Short mmCIF file of C-alpha atoms in Angstrom, two decimals:
data_model
loop_
_atom_site.label_atom_id
_atom_site.label_comp_id
_atom_site.label_asym_id
_atom_site.label_seq_id
_atom_site.Cartn_x
_atom_site.Cartn_y
_atom_site.Cartn_z
CA UNK A 160 14.37 1.98 20.73
CA UNK A 161 14.71 2.03 16.94
CA UNK A 162 13.13 -0.46 14.55
CA UNK A 163 16.28 -2.56 14.09
CA UNK A 164 16.97 -2.80 17.81
CA UNK A 165 13.35 -3.74 18.39
CA UNK A 166 13.51 -6.58 15.90
CA UNK A 167 16.92 -7.77 17.04
CA UNK A 168 16.46 -7.43 20.77
CA UNK A 169 16.37 -10.56 23.01
CA UNK A 170 32.11 -3.52 -0.74
CA UNK A 171 32.87 -3.94 -3.88
CA UNK A 172 34.73 -7.20 -4.62
CA UNK A 173 35.57 -9.21 -7.68
CA UNK A 174 33.81 -12.30 -6.40
CA UNK A 175 30.56 -12.96 -8.22
CA UNK A 176 30.61 -9.77 -10.27
CA UNK A 177 29.11 -9.78 -13.74
CA UNK A 178 31.72 -7.30 -14.85
CA UNK A 179 31.13 -4.22 -16.96
CA UNK A 180 29.56 -5.95 -19.94
CA UNK A 181 25.76 -5.81 -20.10
CA UNK A 182 23.80 -8.93 -19.38
CA UNK A 183 22.85 -10.71 -22.58
CA UNK A 184 20.47 -13.63 -22.71
CA UNK A 185 22.21 -16.98 -23.13
CA UNK A 186 22.48 -20.35 -21.48
CA UNK A 187 25.31 -22.53 -20.27
CA UNK A 188 24.76 -26.10 -21.39
CA UNK A 189 24.00 -28.55 -18.62
CA UNK A 190 25.77 -31.80 -17.92
CA UNK A 191 22.94 -34.19 -17.11
CA UNK A 192 23.54 -35.74 -13.69
CA UNK A 193 23.94 -39.49 -13.58
CA UNK A 194 21.83 -41.74 -11.36
CA UNK A 195 22.20 -41.56 -7.60
CA UNK A 196 24.97 -43.77 -6.24
CA UNK A 197 24.51 -44.19 -2.49
CA UNK A 198 25.73 -41.61 0.00
CA UNK A 199 26.78 -38.18 -1.29
CA UNK A 200 30.46 -38.05 -2.21
CA UNK A 201 31.27 -34.75 -0.51
CA UNK A 202 34.96 -34.82 -1.39
CA UNK A 203 34.00 -34.99 -5.06
CA UNK A 204 31.88 -31.87 -4.60
CA UNK A 205 34.78 -30.12 -2.88
CA UNK A 206 37.00 -30.89 -5.86
CA UNK A 207 34.45 -29.65 -8.37
CA UNK A 208 33.67 -26.21 -6.91
CA UNK A 209 35.83 -23.20 -6.09
CA UNK A 210 33.81 -22.28 -3.01
CA UNK A 211 33.82 -23.88 0.42
CA UNK A 212 31.93 -27.07 1.30
CA UNK A 213 31.31 -27.26 5.05
CA UNK A 214 30.16 -30.48 6.73
CA UNK A 215 29.13 -31.09 10.35
CA UNK A 216 32.31 -31.15 12.40
CA UNK A 217 34.24 -28.92 9.99
CA UNK A 218 35.69 -25.67 11.22
CA UNK A 219 33.22 -22.95 10.30
CA UNK A 220 30.15 -25.20 10.04
CA UNK A 221 28.61 -24.08 13.33
CA UNK A 222 28.83 -20.43 12.35
CA UNK A 223 27.57 -21.13 8.83
CA UNK A 224 24.62 -23.45 9.34
CA UNK A 225 22.24 -21.08 11.16
CA UNK A 226 19.97 -18.49 9.58
CA UNK A 227 19.46 -14.93 10.83
CA UNK A 228 16.68 -16.28 13.08
CA UNK A 229 17.81 -18.38 16.05
CA UNK A 230 14.49 -20.21 16.05
CA UNK A 231 15.81 -22.47 13.28
CA UNK A 232 19.27 -23.22 14.69
CA UNK A 233 18.21 -26.78 15.48
CA UNK A 234 18.01 -27.60 11.76
CA UNK A 235 21.41 -28.96 10.77
CA UNK A 236 22.09 -29.22 7.03
CA UNK A 237 24.07 -32.14 5.66
CA UNK A 238 26.34 -29.53 4.05
CA UNK A 239 26.69 -25.79 3.62
CA UNK A 240 28.14 -24.84 0.24
CA UNK A 241 29.43 -21.31 -0.32
CA UNK A 242 29.67 -20.87 -4.10
CA UNK A 243 31.90 -18.20 -5.57
CA UNK A 244 30.20 -17.91 -8.96
CA UNK A 245 27.26 -19.22 -11.00
CA UNK A 246 29.06 -22.36 -12.16
CA UNK A 247 29.63 -23.35 -8.52
CA UNK A 248 25.88 -23.09 -7.97
CA UNK A 249 25.22 -25.16 -11.09
CA UNK A 250 27.69 -27.85 -10.02
CA UNK A 251 26.09 -28.01 -6.57
CA UNK A 252 22.64 -28.36 -8.12
CA UNK A 253 23.85 -31.18 -10.37
CA UNK A 254 25.47 -32.90 -7.39
CA UNK A 255 22.27 -32.57 -5.35
CA UNK A 256 20.21 -34.14 -8.13
CA UNK A 257 22.71 -36.95 -8.62
CA UNK A 258 22.53 -37.98 -4.96
CA UNK A 259 18.92 -37.06 -4.27
CA UNK A 260 19.74 -34.32 -1.74
CA UNK A 261 17.38 -31.36 -1.50
CA UNK A 262 19.14 -27.97 -1.87
CA UNK A 263 17.88 -24.64 -0.55
CA UNK A 264 19.36 -21.23 -1.31
CA UNK A 265 20.22 -18.67 1.34
CA UNK A 266 20.94 -15.03 0.58
CA UNK A 267 20.41 -13.19 3.88
CA UNK A 268 18.71 -15.98 5.82
CA UNK A 269 15.76 -13.82 6.88
CA UNK A 270 12.93 -16.22 6.01
CA UNK A 271 10.54 -16.12 8.97
CA UNK A 272 9.26 -19.52 7.85
CA UNK A 273 12.71 -21.09 7.94
CA UNK A 274 12.67 -21.69 4.18
CA UNK A 275 16.35 -20.75 3.80
CA UNK A 276 17.56 -23.79 5.71
CA UNK A 277 16.98 -27.52 5.59
CA UNK A 278 18.49 -30.94 6.22
CA UNK A 279 20.00 -31.24 2.74
CA UNK A 280 22.41 -28.76 1.14
CA UNK A 281 22.23 -25.09 2.04
CA UNK A 282 23.61 -23.02 -0.83
CA UNK A 283 24.90 -20.04 1.15
CA UNK A 284 25.39 -17.21 -1.34
CA UNK A 285 27.23 -14.85 1.02
CA UNK A 286 30.56 -15.24 -0.83
CA UNK A 287 28.87 -13.83 -3.95
CA UNK A 288 28.34 -10.26 -2.83
CA UNK A 289 29.72 -7.93 -5.49
CA UNK A 290 27.98 -4.77 -6.68
CA UNK A 291 29.23 -3.08 -9.85
CA UNK A 292 27.85 -0.23 -11.94
CA UNK A 293 27.99 0.46 -15.67
CA UNK A 294 25.81 2.59 -17.95
CA UNK A 295 23.37 3.37 -15.15
CA UNK A 296 22.73 -0.29 -14.36
CA UNK A 297 23.76 -2.06 -11.19
CA UNK A 298 24.94 -5.66 -11.35
CA UNK A 299 24.42 -7.23 -7.95
CA UNK A 300 25.43 -10.75 -6.96
CA UNK A 301 22.68 -12.59 -5.13
CA UNK A 302 24.48 -12.85 -1.80
CA UNK A 303 24.83 -9.09 -1.36
CA UNK A 304 23.26 -7.67 1.76
CA UNK A 305 21.19 -4.54 1.37
CA UNK A 306 23.47 -2.21 3.32
CA UNK A 307 26.54 -3.26 1.30
CA UNK A 308 24.77 -2.88 -2.02
CA UNK A 309 23.51 0.58 -1.08
CA UNK A 310 26.94 1.64 0.18
CA UNK A 311 28.52 0.57 -3.11
CA UNK A 312 25.92 2.28 -5.29
CA UNK A 313 25.77 5.46 -3.25
CA UNK A 314 29.52 5.87 -3.59
CA UNK A 315 28.59 6.53 -7.24
CA UNK A 316 25.60 8.77 -6.30
CA UNK A 317 22.95 6.31 -7.52
CA UNK A 318 20.67 3.81 -5.84
CA UNK A 319 17.71 1.45 -6.34
CA UNK A 320 14.54 0.89 -4.34
CA UNK A 321 15.30 -1.27 -1.35
CA UNK A 322 14.05 -2.38 2.02
CA UNK A 323 14.83 -1.11 5.51
CA UNK A 324 16.59 -4.09 7.10
CA UNK A 325 20.35 -3.75 6.44
CA UNK A 326 21.24 -7.44 6.57
CA UNK A 327 18.48 -8.77 4.34
CA UNK A 328 19.80 -10.49 1.21
CA UNK A 329 19.10 -8.89 -2.14
CA UNK A 330 17.82 -12.18 -3.59
CA UNK A 331 14.97 -12.82 -1.17
CA UNK A 332 14.04 -9.14 -1.09
CA UNK A 333 13.85 -8.86 -4.88
CA UNK A 334 12.23 -12.18 -5.75
CA UNK A 335 9.29 -11.49 -3.43
CA UNK A 336 8.81 -7.87 -4.53
CA UNK A 337 10.73 -5.60 -2.19
CA UNK A 338 9.43 -2.29 -0.81
CA UNK A 339 11.08 0.49 1.16
CA UNK A 340 11.49 4.20 1.67
CA UNK A 341 11.76 5.18 -2.01
CA UNK A 342 9.19 2.79 -3.39
CA UNK A 343 6.15 5.01 -3.82
CA UNK A 344 8.27 7.10 -6.21
CA UNK A 345 10.48 4.45 -7.83
CA UNK A 346 8.56 1.19 -7.44
CA UNK A 347 9.41 -2.17 -5.94
CA UNK A 348 12.94 -3.53 -5.94
CA UNK A 349 11.72 -6.10 -8.48
CA UNK A 350 10.27 -3.31 -10.65
CA UNK A 351 13.82 -2.01 -11.19
CA UNK A 352 15.04 -5.36 -12.58
CA UNK A 353 16.30 -5.45 -16.16
CA UNK A 354 17.87 -8.94 -16.22
CA UNK A 355 18.51 -11.97 -14.02
CA UNK A 356 20.95 -14.87 -14.21
CA UNK A 357 19.50 -18.07 -12.75
CA UNK A 358 20.58 -21.70 -12.38
CA UNK A 359 17.86 -24.20 -13.30
CA UNK A 360 17.25 -27.67 -11.91
CA UNK A 361 19.12 -29.33 -14.78
CA UNK A 362 22.20 -27.19 -14.16
CA UNK A 363 21.67 -24.76 -17.02
CA UNK A 364 22.56 -21.14 -16.37
CA UNK A 365 20.04 -18.83 -18.04
CA UNK A 366 20.17 -15.10 -18.53
CA UNK A 367 16.62 -13.82 -18.82
CA UNK A 368 15.04 -10.44 -19.46
CA UNK A 369 11.92 -9.05 -21.17
CA UNK A 370 12.97 -10.55 -24.51
CA UNK A 371 14.70 -13.79 -23.50
CA UNK A 372 12.81 -16.32 -21.38
CA UNK A 373 10.21 -13.62 -20.66
CA UNK A 374 7.91 -15.98 -18.71
CA UNK A 375 10.72 -16.82 -16.30
CA UNK A 376 11.62 -13.15 -16.03
CA UNK A 377 7.96 -12.38 -15.28
CA UNK A 378 7.77 -15.12 -12.62
CA UNK A 379 10.96 -14.08 -10.85
CA UNK A 380 9.64 -10.55 -10.30
CA UNK A 381 7.41 -11.28 -7.31
CA UNK A 382 6.97 -15.06 -7.58
CA UNK A 383 8.99 -15.63 -4.43
CA UNK A 384 12.33 -17.29 -3.80
CA UNK A 385 13.19 -20.95 -4.17
CA UNK A 386 10.60 -22.06 -6.74
CA UNK A 387 12.20 -21.73 -10.17
CA UNK A 388 15.95 -21.85 -9.65
CA UNK A 389 18.82 -20.30 -7.76
CA UNK A 390 19.61 -16.76 -8.89
CA UNK A 391 23.29 -15.86 -9.10
CA UNK A 392 23.10 -12.23 -10.28
CA UNK A 393 20.65 -9.38 -10.80
CA UNK A 394 20.78 -6.33 -13.02
CA UNK A 395 18.85 -3.23 -11.91
CA UNK A 396 18.11 0.15 -13.41
CA UNK A 397 19.37 2.76 -10.95
CA UNK A 398 18.18 6.30 -10.27
CA UNK A 399 20.12 9.34 -8.97
CA UNK A 400 20.38 9.56 -5.20
CA UNK A 401 19.04 12.74 -3.62
CA UNK A 402 19.22 14.14 -0.10
CA UNK A 403 15.89 13.06 1.39
CA UNK A 404 14.22 14.29 4.53
CA UNK A 405 13.46 11.58 7.08
CA UNK A 406 10.83 12.18 9.75
CA UNK A 407 9.00 10.69 12.71
CA UNK A 408 5.82 11.98 14.39
CA UNK A 409 5.16 10.45 17.82
CA UNK A 410 1.71 10.25 19.43
CA UNK A 411 0.35 8.86 22.72
CA UNK A 412 -1.02 5.32 22.48
CA UNK A 413 -4.42 6.51 23.70
CA UNK A 414 -4.77 8.51 20.46
CA UNK A 415 -4.32 5.47 18.19
CA UNK A 416 -8.04 5.40 17.42
CA UNK A 417 -7.59 8.80 15.72
CA UNK A 418 -4.01 8.47 14.46
CA UNK A 419 -4.25 5.15 12.64
CA UNK A 420 -7.29 5.99 10.44
CA UNK A 421 -5.82 9.43 9.72
CA UNK A 422 -2.56 7.88 8.55
CA UNK A 423 -4.47 5.37 6.40
CA UNK A 424 -6.37 8.19 4.69
CA UNK A 425 -3.30 10.36 4.22
CA UNK A 426 -0.22 8.29 3.37
CA UNK A 427 -1.49 6.14 0.45
CA UNK A 428 -2.87 9.23 -1.32
CA UNK A 429 0.09 11.54 -0.69
CA UNK A 430 2.39 12.64 -3.54
CA UNK A 431 4.86 10.01 -4.72
CA UNK A 432 7.75 11.96 -3.18
CA UNK A 433 6.48 10.60 0.15
CA UNK A 434 6.99 7.04 1.37
CA UNK A 435 5.51 6.55 4.82
CA UNK A 436 4.81 4.01 7.50
CA UNK A 437 3.37 3.71 10.98
CA UNK A 438 4.92 1.73 13.81
CA UNK A 439 3.37 0.36 17.00
CA UNK A 440 5.66 -1.52 19.37
CA UNK A 441 6.18 -2.61 22.93
CA UNK A 442 8.86 -4.73 24.62
CA UNK A 443 6.23 -6.23 26.92
CA UNK A 444 2.39 -6.32 26.97
CA UNK A 445 2.50 -4.57 30.36
CA UNK A 446 4.31 -1.55 28.87
CA UNK A 447 2.32 1.13 27.02
CA UNK A 448 3.05 0.83 23.29
CA UNK A 449 4.91 3.43 21.30
CA UNK A 450 3.01 4.89 18.34
CA UNK A 451 4.61 6.93 15.60
CA UNK A 452 4.40 7.74 11.92
CA UNK A 453 7.63 7.68 9.96
CA UNK A 454 8.63 8.43 6.42
CA UNK A 455 10.95 9.84 3.81
CA UNK A 456 10.38 12.81 1.51
CA UNK A 457 12.23 13.46 -1.75
CA UNK A 458 10.65 16.74 -2.86
CA UNK A 459 10.93 20.44 -1.92
CA UNK A 460 10.86 21.17 1.82
CA UNK A 461 7.66 23.22 1.59
CA UNK A 462 5.85 20.24 0.13
CA UNK A 463 6.68 18.08 3.13
CA UNK A 464 5.42 20.74 5.53
CA UNK A 465 2.09 20.80 3.69
CA UNK A 466 1.84 17.02 3.86
CA UNK A 467 2.61 16.82 7.57
CA UNK A 468 0.14 19.63 8.26
CA UNK A 469 -2.52 17.68 6.37
CA UNK A 470 -1.79 14.54 8.38
CA UNK A 471 -1.96 16.29 11.76
CA UNK A 472 -5.18 18.02 10.69
CA UNK A 473 -6.70 14.61 9.95
CA UNK A 474 -5.56 13.37 13.36
CA UNK A 475 -7.00 16.45 15.06
CA UNK A 476 -4.05 16.67 17.46
CA UNK A 477 -0.42 17.70 17.28
CA UNK A 478 2.28 15.04 17.80
CA UNK A 479 4.08 15.05 21.14
CA UNK A 480 7.45 14.68 19.43
CA UNK A 481 8.71 15.41 15.92
CA UNK A 482 12.00 14.23 14.40
CA UNK A 483 12.87 15.69 11.01
CA UNK A 484 16.20 16.01 9.21
CA UNK A 485 17.52 16.27 5.66
CA UNK A 486 20.47 13.93 5.16
CA UNK A 487 22.66 12.33 2.48
CA UNK A 488 20.98 9.25 1.04
CA UNK A 489 23.33 6.79 2.75
CA UNK A 490 22.52 8.42 6.09
CA UNK A 491 18.83 7.78 5.41
CA UNK A 492 19.62 4.11 4.72
CA UNK A 493 21.53 3.89 8.00
CA UNK A 494 18.75 5.75 9.84
CA UNK A 495 16.07 3.25 8.82
CA UNK A 496 18.46 0.39 9.54
CA UNK A 497 18.88 1.61 13.11
CA UNK A 498 22.58 2.10 12.37
CA UNK A 499 22.94 5.88 12.57
CA UNK A 500 25.70 5.50 15.17
CA UNK A 501 27.46 2.66 13.33
CA UNK A 502 29.75 2.32 10.34
CA UNK A 503 28.57 0.27 7.37
CA UNK A 504 30.82 -2.56 8.51
CA UNK A 505 29.29 -2.44 12.00
CA UNK A 506 25.78 -2.48 10.49
CA UNK A 507 25.96 -6.27 10.06
CA UNK A 508 25.12 -9.27 12.15
CA UNK A 509 27.65 -10.46 14.69
CA UNK A 510 30.11 -12.65 12.81
CA UNK A 511 29.13 -11.38 9.35
CA UNK A 512 31.90 -8.78 9.54
CA UNK A 513 34.77 -8.50 12.03
CA UNK A 514 32.99 -5.66 13.84
CA UNK A 515 29.33 -6.49 13.13
CA UNK A 516 27.11 -5.30 15.99
CA UNK A 517 23.59 -6.41 15.09
CA UNK A 518 21.99 -9.25 17.01
CA UNK A 519 20.18 -12.10 15.31
CA UNK A 520 16.44 -12.49 15.76
CA UNK A 521 15.41 -14.83 18.56
CA UNK A 522 12.20 -16.91 18.46
CA UNK A 523 10.57 -14.59 15.94
CA UNK A 524 7.52 -14.86 13.70
CA UNK A 525 5.50 -12.63 11.43
CA UNK A 526 2.17 -12.41 9.66
CA UNK A 527 0.80 -9.83 7.24
CA UNK A 528 -2.37 -8.40 5.77
CA UNK A 529 -3.00 -6.02 2.88
CA UNK A 530 -5.89 -3.55 3.10
CA UNK A 531 -7.80 -1.77 0.34
CA UNK A 532 -9.78 0.53 2.63
CA UNK A 533 -9.32 2.64 5.73
CA UNK A 534 -9.97 0.78 8.98
CA UNK A 535 -13.13 1.72 10.82
CA UNK A 536 -12.88 2.95 14.39
CA UNK A 537 -14.24 -0.43 15.51
CA UNK A 538 -11.42 -2.14 13.63
CA UNK A 539 -8.82 0.10 15.28
CA UNK A 540 -10.28 -0.55 18.73
CA UNK A 541 -10.14 -4.28 18.05
CA UNK A 542 -6.53 -3.89 16.94
CA UNK A 543 -5.63 -1.92 20.08
CA UNK A 544 -7.32 -4.40 22.41
CA UNK A 545 -5.73 -7.46 20.81
CA UNK A 546 -2.31 -5.82 20.58
CA UNK A 547 -2.18 -5.19 24.34
CA UNK A 548 -3.80 -8.49 25.39
CA UNK A 549 -2.01 -10.18 28.27
CA UNK A 550 0.29 -13.10 27.55
CA UNK A 551 2.80 -15.32 29.33
CA UNK A 552 6.18 -13.71 29.91
CA UNK A 553 7.71 -10.72 28.16
CA UNK A 554 6.82 -10.53 24.46
CA UNK A 555 8.26 -8.13 21.94
CA UNK A 556 5.30 -7.07 19.83
CA UNK A 557 5.13 -4.83 16.80
CA UNK A 558 2.80 -3.61 14.09
CA UNK A 559 4.31 -2.02 11.01
CA UNK A 560 2.12 -0.27 8.43
CA UNK A 561 3.48 0.66 4.99
CA UNK A 562 1.62 2.87 2.53
CA UNK A 563 1.17 1.63 -1.01
CA UNK A 564 -0.20 3.71 -3.89
CA UNK A 565 2.11 5.71 -6.12
CA UNK A 566 4.56 3.71 -8.23
CA UNK A 567 3.68 0.50 -6.39
CA UNK A 568 0.17 0.58 -7.79
CA UNK A 569 0.88 1.97 -11.24
CA UNK A 570 1.41 -1.40 -13.00
CA UNK A 571 -1.46 -3.79 -13.67
CA UNK A 572 -1.58 -6.71 -11.17
CA UNK A 573 -0.50 -9.04 -13.96
CA UNK A 574 2.40 -6.96 -15.26
CA UNK A 575 4.76 -8.92 -13.00
CA UNK A 576 4.12 -11.81 -10.63
CA UNK A 577 3.69 -9.29 -7.78
CA UNK A 578 -0.09 -9.12 -7.73
CA UNK A 579 -0.63 -6.59 -4.91
CA UNK A 580 -1.06 -3.52 -7.13
CA UNK A 581 -4.48 -2.38 -5.91
CA UNK A 582 -3.77 -2.31 -2.18
CA UNK A 583 -3.90 0.75 0.06
CA UNK A 584 -1.44 -0.34 2.72
CA UNK A 585 0.32 -3.36 4.19
CA UNK A 586 0.25 -4.34 7.85
CA UNK A 587 2.93 -6.60 9.29
CA UNK A 588 2.45 -8.29 12.67
CA UNK A 589 5.74 -9.00 14.48
CA UNK A 590 6.38 -11.02 17.61
CA UNK A 591 9.46 -12.30 19.39
CA UNK A 592 10.57 -13.98 22.62
CA UNK A 593 14.03 -15.23 23.61
CA UNK A 594 14.83 -18.51 21.89
CA UNK A 595 15.48 -20.20 25.25
CA UNK A 596 12.03 -19.23 26.58
CA UNK A 597 9.75 -21.91 28.04
CA UNK A 598 7.48 -23.64 25.56
CA UNK A 599 4.47 -21.87 27.09
CA UNK A 600 5.97 -18.48 26.21
CA UNK A 601 6.62 -19.53 22.61
CA UNK A 602 3.11 -20.90 22.33
CA UNK A 603 1.77 -17.69 23.86
CA UNK A 604 3.48 -15.35 21.41
CA UNK A 605 2.41 -17.56 18.51
CA UNK A 606 -1.18 -17.52 19.73
CA UNK A 607 -1.07 -13.73 20.14
CA UNK A 608 0.04 -13.21 16.53
CA UNK A 609 -2.47 -15.75 15.25
CA UNK A 610 -5.38 -14.20 17.17
CA UNK A 611 -4.55 -10.63 16.16
CA UNK A 612 -4.16 -11.57 12.50
CA UNK A 613 -7.47 -13.46 12.55
CA UNK A 614 -9.25 -10.58 14.29
CA UNK A 615 -8.28 -8.19 11.46
CA UNK A 616 -9.40 -10.45 8.60
CA UNK A 617 -12.93 -8.95 8.36
CA UNK A 618 -11.37 -5.61 7.38
CA UNK A 619 -8.39 -6.89 5.36
CA UNK A 620 -8.27 -7.75 1.65
CA UNK A 621 -7.20 -11.39 2.20
CA UNK A 622 -3.92 -10.74 0.39
CA UNK A 623 -0.58 -11.14 2.20
CA UNK A 624 3.04 -10.30 1.44
CA UNK A 625 5.01 -13.29 0.20
CA UNK A 626 8.28 -12.10 1.76
CA UNK A 627 6.71 -12.29 5.22
CA UNK A 628 6.58 -16.06 5.15
CA UNK A 629 3.94 -17.47 7.46
CA UNK A 630 3.91 -21.29 7.60
CA UNK A 631 0.48 -21.20 9.28
CA UNK A 632 -1.18 -19.19 6.51
CA UNK A 633 -4.10 -21.03 4.96
CA UNK A 634 -4.87 -20.18 1.36
CA UNK A 635 -1.33 -18.86 0.83
CA UNK A 636 -1.51 -19.44 -2.94
CA UNK A 637 -4.32 -16.91 -3.28
CA UNK A 638 -3.05 -14.60 -0.53
CA UNK A 639 0.47 -14.30 -1.95
CA UNK A 640 -0.18 -14.55 -5.68
CA UNK A 641 -3.90 -14.06 -6.36
CA UNK A 642 -4.87 -14.22 -10.03
CA UNK A 643 -1.22 -14.70 -11.02
CA UNK A 644 -0.90 -18.11 -9.41
CA UNK A 645 -2.05 -20.14 -12.43
CA UNK A 646 0.50 -18.45 -14.68
CA UNK A 647 3.19 -19.06 -12.07
CA UNK A 648 2.34 -22.76 -12.03
CA UNK A 649 2.68 -22.91 -15.81
CA UNK A 650 6.11 -21.27 -15.55
CA UNK A 651 7.05 -23.79 -12.87
CA UNK A 652 6.05 -26.69 -15.13
CA UNK A 653 8.15 -25.24 -17.93
CA UNK A 654 11.33 -24.45 -16.02
CA UNK A 655 11.22 -26.97 -13.15
CA UNK A 656 8.87 -29.75 -14.30
CA UNK A 657 10.18 -32.20 -11.69
CA UNK A 658 9.64 -29.76 -8.80
CA UNK A 659 13.27 -30.10 -7.79
CA UNK A 660 13.21 -26.68 -6.14
CA UNK A 661 10.71 -27.01 -3.35
CA UNK A 662 9.65 -25.70 0.05
CA UNK A 663 6.31 -25.51 1.91
CA UNK A 664 5.17 -22.44 -0.06
CA UNK A 665 6.82 -23.26 -3.38
CA UNK A 666 4.90 -22.63 -6.58
CA UNK A 667 3.13 -25.78 -7.78
CA UNK A 668 2.55 -27.31 -4.35
#
């Protein structure tokens, strides 16, 4: 069972494109909204935007209102607006202010905290999905899904750092940092940014970069989504796509006490040509977990052999199964997406494309911890015991480790808003049960994730990844943003002084 199936169990268009001209910093003047006048006048909004405005009862609303996580299907927005360009977003923001309706933006709808939905207006960016390329820079509209962006760029033999989930939206991925299988060599997704176009709370459309609105540009590179404005377009510096080698090394679960510390010593200190992770998963606590290291190598073949030999020497045992193949870059993207047997069009959620085959997440949740040191054997034993602890009903459980170091850690923690530049590795805790499960099963899987996360805190750094939204996380300001939080608050006061853009983990709360 591949990573995508585990999580999901239970092109180039003219719309939204920036065109071939480079982004230049400027602003579109705002029309100040008038005072609220009773109930929202939805027909007026329909007349003022080019995109669709879907209300409860309208054809298409039921398919549009849900996120990628079924857990939040019970939240029914007053309207779902699908803008076709930045001015549509601006008009929707002005409308929302005029009538006192809270808007939230949705790119891919993957927020585990449900922050991409609400009872007000959902600004669904999926109609703005273009990817264009000029002068080595990619211009990507904020509703593009990762697999479509990569397909478009790789048709021109270039790419950017990206994640592993094919249906994640580029906006959420980028604004929270963004790591993946090229990151130790090429940095975070947000590290590749050269410019951003964003709609502010007063309806202005700003183009910001290192020289124009630099504080906003700083904040949007790791400061999380939904705090400063709604992004319409990104510009990224690309790099040439190679033919990487992807690999997996499988070990028996009983050897985890040796394998996990060995991986933690090896992967974060390996050459930057290597990006690596470790996955632990089981479809049910009664089933022995799978344990395997995975990764991608972009250097000479002999170098990978030396690295894998070093890893197995640290483990002290040979893997029971090895998967290793050199492939075109798009094939590596599809491999990590769990879509090796699918077309790009099929590598979408059901309903996102005519032939999309991927299932939405059910009742899913996540937590995360960064670590600056290798886990002790006692820590690994605690992890193993808590991971396999009994619970009510069948529970999909997963642990996903990702090595940092390399280009991730090269910048100073204050260079961008992404503060996690001194971490050794990231651990994500994943859990899922069917959305129609009894309340006791949902409470059980939540308790399992909470207990495991708490048990690892003595060994963790107390930092957490802001894209793995965890509504239960106490001290999230420090965990997500550390020493950068004060500067983020100052940027919030400057660009959204009325806190119009808000959610439970918004900057300034």
